[in-house]
């Protein structure tokens, strides 16, 4: 009696090995795409943070620009407080909504929004 593998056993083993190799290559490719997307997102967050920190004294308006592959829009709007939240003296700080939108591809985008307080406008000055 001979010992060894039959041709059928070898073919089945090669088919299983081939499928495993293809699956590993697809997994590595998907992993590289995720690393690229994560890097793009991280860079967009850094840009959005920098754009938000550049607003020293908020005033209403919209600014747009481009930095490399990233297109950005910074929008500052005055938030009107409901009467129950306004102090009785009327000398309340003004509240602004700061929105930063970053776009870098058809599928890549990031929107960040925060609130900023500014001192009350001086008497007679309307902003």
Coordinates of N, CA and C in Angstrom, one line a residue:
X1 N 0.8 -1.2 0.0 CA 0.0 0.0 0.0 C 0.9 1.2 0.0
X2 N 0.6 2.2 -0.9 CA 1.3 3.4 -1.0 C 0.8 4.5 -0.1
X3 N 1.7 5.3 0.4 CA 1.2 6.4 1.2 C 1.5 7.7 0.5
X4 N 0.7 8.7 0.6 CA 0.8 10.0 -0.1 C -0.5 10.6 -0.3
X5 N -0.5 11.8 -1.0 CA -1.7 12.5 -1.3 C -2.2 12.1 -2.7
X6 N -3.4 12.1 -2.9 CA -4.0 11.9 -4.2 C -4.1 13.2 -4.9
X7 N -4.2 13.1 -6.2 CA -4.3 14.3 -7.0 C -5.5 15.2 -6.6
X8 N -6.6 14.6 -6.2 CA -7.8 15.3 -5.8 C -7.5 16.1 -4.5
X9 N -6.8 15.5 -3.6 CA -6.5 16.1 -2.3 C -5.6 17.3 -2.5
X10 N -4.6 17.2 -3.4 CA -3.7 18.3 -3.7 C -4.5 19.4 -4.4
X11 N -5.4 19.1 -5.3 CA -6.1 20.2 -6.0 C -7.0 20.9 -5.0
X12 N -7.7 20.2 -4.1 CA -8.5 20.9 -3.1 C -7.7 21.7 -2.2
X13 N -6.5 21.3 -1.8 CA -5.6 22.1 -0.9 C -5.2 23.3 -1.6
X14 N -4.8 23.2 -2.9 CA -4.4 24.4 -3.7 C -5.6 25.4 -3.9
X15 N -6.8 24.9 -4.0 CA -7.9 25.8 -4.2 C -8.2 26.6 -2.9
X16 N -8.1 25.9 -1.8 CA -8.3 26.5 -0.5 C -7.2 27.5 -0.2
X17 N -5.9 27.2 -0.5 CA -4.8 28.1 -0.4 C -5.0 29.3 -1.3
X18 N -5.4 29.1 -2.5 CA -5.6 30.2 -3.4 C -6.7 31.2 -2.9
X19 N -7.8 30.7 -2.4 CA -8.9 31.5 -1.8 C -8.3 32.3 -0.6
X20 N -7.6 31.7 0.2 CA -7.0 32.3 1.4 C -6.1 33.5 1.0
X21 N -5.3 33.3 0.0 CA -4.3 34.3 -0.5 C -5.1 35.5 -1.0
X22 N -6.1 35.2 -1.8 CA -7.0 36.3 -2.4 C -7.6 37.1 -1.3
X23 N -8.2 36.4 -0.3 CA -8.8 37.1 0.8 C -7.8 38.0 1.6
X24 N -6.6 37.5 1.8 CA -5.6 38.3 2.5 C -5.2 39.5 1.7
X25 N -5.1 39.4 0.4 CA -4.8 40.6 -0.5 C -5.9 41.6 -0.4
X26 N -7.1 41.1 -0.5 CA -8.3 42.1 -0.4 C -8.3 42.8 1.0
X27 N -8.0 42.0 2.0 CA -8.0 42.6 3.4 C -6.9 43.7 3.5
X28 N -5.7 43.4 2.9 CA -4.6 44.4 3.0 C -5.0 45.6 2.2
X29 N -5.6 45.4 1.0 CA -6.0 46.6 0.2 C -7.1 47.4 0.9
X30 N -8.0 46.8 1.5 CA -9.1 47.5 2.3 C -8.4 48.3 3.5
X31 N -7.5 47.6 4.1 CA -6.8 48.3 5.2 C -6.1 49.5 4.8
X32 N -5.4 49.5 3.6 CA -4.7 50.7 3.1 C -5.7 51.8 2.8
X33 N -6.8 51.5 2.3 CA -7.8 52.5 2.0 C -8.3 53.2 3.3
X34 N -8.5 52.4 4.3 CA -8.9 52.9 5.6 C -7.9 53.8 6.2
X35 N -6.6 53.4 6.1 CA -5.5 54.3 6.6 C -5.5 55.6 5.9
X36 N -5.7 55.6 4.6 CA -5.7 56.8 3.8 C -6.9 57.7 4.2
X37 N -8.1 57.1 4.3 CA -9.2 57.9 4.7 C -9.1 58.5 6.1
X38 N -8.5 57.7 7.0 CA -8.2 58.2 8.4 C -7.3 59.4 8.4
X39 N -6.2 59.3 7.6 CA -5.3 60.4 7.5 C -5.9 61.6 6.9
X40 N -6.7 61.5 5.9 CA -7.4 62.6 5.3 C -8.3 63.3 6.4
X41 N -9.1 62.5 7.1 CA -10.0 63.0 8.1 C -9.2 63.7 9.2
X42 N -8.1 63.1 9.6 CA -7.3 63.7 10.7 C -6.7 65.1 10.2
X43 N -6.3 65.2 9.0 CA -5.8 66.4 8.5 C -6.9 67.5 8.4
X44 N -8.1 67.0 8.0 CA -9.2 68.0 8.0 C -9.6 68.5 9.4
X45 N -9.5 67.6 10.4 CA -9.8 68.1 11.7 C -8.8 69.1 12.2
X46 N -7.5 68.9 11.9 CA -6.5 69.9 12.2 C -6.7 71.2 11.6
X47 N -7.1 71.2 10.3 CA -7.4 72.4 9.6 C -8.6 73.1 10.2
X48 N -9.7 72.4 10.5 CA -10.9 72.9 11.1 C -10.6 73.5 12.4
X49 N -9.8 72.9 13.2 CA -9.4 73.4 14.5 C -8.6 74.7 14.4
X50 N -7.7 74.7 13.4 CA -6.9 76.0 13.2 C -7.8 77.1 12.8
X51 N -8.7 76.8 11.9 CA -9.6 77.9 11.4 C -10.5 78.4 12.5
X52 N -11.0 77.5 13.4 CA -11.8 77.9 14.5 C -11.0 78.8 15.5
X53 N -9.8 78.4 15.7 CA -8.9 79.2 16.7 C -8.5 80.5 16.2
X54 N -8.6 80.7 14.8 CA -8.2 82.0 14.3 C -9.2 83.1 14.5
X55 N -10.4 82.7 14.9 CA -11.5 83.7 15.2 C -11.2 84.3 16.6
X56 N -10.6 85.5 16.6 CA -10.3 86.1 17.9 C -11.5 86.9 18.4
X57 N -12.0 87.8 17.7 CA -13.2 88.5 18.1 C -14.3 88.2 17.0
X58 N -15.3 87.4 17.3 CA -16.3 87.0 16.3 C -17.1 88.2 15.8
X59 N -17.4 88.1 14.5 CA -18.3 89.0 13.9 C -19.0 88.2 12.8
X60 N -20.2 88.5 12.5 CA -20.9 87.7 11.5 C -20.3 87.8 10.1
X61 N -20.3 86.7 9.4 CA -19.8 86.7 8.1 C -19.4 85.2 7.6
X62 N -19.1 85.2 6.3 CA -18.7 83.9 5.7 C -17.3 84.1 5.0
X63 N -16.4 83.1 5.3 CA -15.1 83.1 4.6 C -15.0 81.8 4.0
X64 N -14.4 81.8 2.8 CA -14.1 80.5 2.1 C -12.6 80.5 1.7
X65 N -12.1 79.3 1.4 CA -10.7 79.2 1.0 C -10.4 77.8 0.6
X66 N -9.2 77.6 0.2 CA -8.7 76.3 -0.2 C -7.3 76.2 0.3
X67 N -7.0 75.0 0.9 CA -5.6 74.7 1.4 C -5.3 73.3 0.9
X68 N -4.5 73.2 -0.1 CA -4.1 71.9 -0.7 C -5.4 71.3 -1.4
X69 N -5.7 70.1 -1.0 CA -6.9 69.4 -1.5 C -8.2 69.8 -0.7
X70 N -8.0 70.5 0.3 CA -9.1 70.8 1.2 C -9.7 72.2 0.9
X71 N -11.0 72.2 0.6 CA -11.8 73.4 0.4 C -12.5 73.7 1.8
X72 N -12.5 74.9 2.3 CA -13.1 75.2 3.6 C -14.1 76.4 3.5
X73 N -15.0 76.4 4.4 CA -15.9 77.5 4.6 C -16.1 77.7 6.1
X74 N -15.9 79.0 6.5 CA -16.0 79.4 7.9 C -17.2 80.3 8.0
X75 N -18.2 80.0 8.8 CA -19.4 80.8 8.9 C -19.7 81.2 10.3
X76 N -19.8 82.5 10.6 CA -20.1 83.0 11.9 C -21.5 83.7 11.9
X77 N -22.4 83.3 12.7 CA -23.7 83.9 12.8 C -24.0 84.2 14.3
X78 N -24.8 85.3 14.4 CA -25.2 85.7 15.8 C -26.4 84.9 16.2
X79 N -26.3 84.4 17.4 CA -27.4 83.6 18.0 C -28.3 84.5 18.8
X80 N -29.5 84.5 18.6 CA -30.4 85.3 19.4 C -30.9 84.4 20.6
X81 N -30.7 85.0 21.8 CA -31.1 84.2 23.0 C -32.6 84.4 23.2
X82 N -33.3 83.4 23.8 CA -34.7 83.6 24.2 C -34.7 84.6 25.4
X83 N -35.8 85.3 25.5 CA -35.9 86.3 26.6 C -35.6 85.7 28.0
X84 N -36.0 84.5 28.3 CA -35.7 83.9 29.6 C -34.2 83.7 29.9
X85 N -33.4 83.7 28.9 CA -32.0 83.5 29.1 C -31.2 84.8 29.1
X86 N -31.9 85.9 28.8 CA -31.2 87.2 28.8 C -31.2 87.8 30.2
X87 N -30.0 88.4 30.6 CA -30.0 88.9 32.0 C -30.8 90.2 32.0
X88 N -31.3 90.5 33.2 CA -32.2 91.7 33.4 C -31.5 93.0 33.1
X89 N -30.2 93.1 33.2 CA -29.5 94.3 32.9 C -29.4 94.7 31.4
X90 N -29.6 93.7 30.6 CA -29.5 93.9 29.2 C -28.0 93.9 28.7
X91 N -27.1 93.7 29.6 CA -25.6 93.8 29.2 C -25.1 92.4 29.0
X92 N -25.8 91.6 28.3 CA -25.4 90.2 28.1 C -24.3 90.1 27.0
X93 N -23.4 89.1 27.2 CA -22.5 88.8 26.1 C -23.2 88.4 24.9
X94 N -22.7 88.6 23.8 CA -23.3 88.2 22.5 C -22.8 86.7 22.3
X95 N -23.7 85.9 21.7 CA -23.4 84.5 21.5 C -23.3 84.3 20.0
X96 N -22.2 83.7 19.5 CA -22.1 83.5 18.0 C -22.0 82.0 17.8
X97 N -22.5 81.5 16.7 CA -22.3 80.1 16.2 C -21.2 80.1 15.2
X98 N -20.2 79.4 15.4 CA -19.1 79.2 14.5 C -19.2 77.8 13.8
X99 N -19.3 77.8 12.5 CA -19.4 76.6 11.8 C -18.2 76.5 10.8
X100 N -17.5 75.4 10.8 CA -16.4 75.2 9.8 C -16.7 74.0 9.1
X101 N -16.8 74.1 7.7 CA -17.0 72.9 6.8 C -15.8 72.7 6.0
X102 N -15.3 71.5 6.0 CA -14.1 71.1 5.2 C -14.6 70.0 4.2
X103 N -14.2 70.2 2.9 CA -14.5 69.2 1.9 C -13.2 68.9 1.2
X104 N -12.9 67.6 0.9 CA -11.7 67.2 0.2 C -11.9 66.2 -0.9
X105 N -13.1 65.6 -1.1 CA -13.4 64.8 -2.2 C -14.9 64.6 -2.3
X106 N -15.3 63.9 -3.3 CA -16.7 63.7 -3.5 C -17.4 63.1 -2.2
X107 N -16.6 62.2 -1.6 CA -17.2 61.5 -0.4 C -16.6 62.0 0.9
X108 N -15.6 62.9 0.9 CA -14.9 63.3 2.1 C -15.4 64.7 2.5
X109 N -15.8 64.8 3.7 CA -16.3 66.1 4.3 C -16.4 66.0 5.8
X110 N -16.3 67.2 6.4 CA -16.3 67.3 7.8 C -17.0 68.7 8.2
X111 N -17.9 68.6 9.1 CA -18.5 69.8 9.6 C -18.4 69.9 11.1
X112 N -17.9 71.0 11.6 CA -17.7 71.3 13.0 C -18.4 72.6 13.4
X113 N -19.1 72.6 14.5 CA -19.9 73.7 15.0 C -19.6 73.9 16.5
X114 N -19.4 75.2 16.9 CA -19.3 75.5 18.3 C -19.9 76.9 18.5
X115 N -20.0 77.2 19.8 CA -20.5 78.5 20.2 C -19.4 79.4 20.8
X116 N -19.4 80.7 20.5 CA -18.4 81.6 21.0 C -19.1 82.7 21.7
X117 N -18.6 83.2 22.8 CA -19.2 84.3 23.5 C -18.3 85.5 23.3
X118 N -18.9 86.7 23.0 CA -18.2 87.9 22.8 C -18.7 88.9 23.8
X119 N -17.9 89.9 24.2 CA -18.4 90.9 25.2 C -19.5 91.7 24.5
X120 N -20.4 92.3 25.3 CA -21.5 93.1 24.8 C -20.9 94.2 23.9
X121 N -21.7 94.6 22.9 CA -21.3 95.7 22.0 C -21.3 97.0 22.8
X122 N -20.4 97.9 22.6 CA -20.4 99.2 23.3 C -21.7 99.9 23.0
X123 N -22.1 100.8 23.9 CA -23.4 101.5 23.7 C -23.3 102.3 22.4
X124 N -24.4 102.3 21.6 CA -24.5 103.0 20.4 C -23.8 102.3 19.2
X125 N -23.1 101.2 19.4 CA -22.5 100.5 18.3 C -23.4 99.2 18.0
X126 N -23.8 99.1 16.8 CA -24.6 98.0 16.5 C -23.8 97.1 15.5
X127 N -23.8 95.8 15.9 CA -23.0 94.8 15.1 C -24.0 93.8 14.5

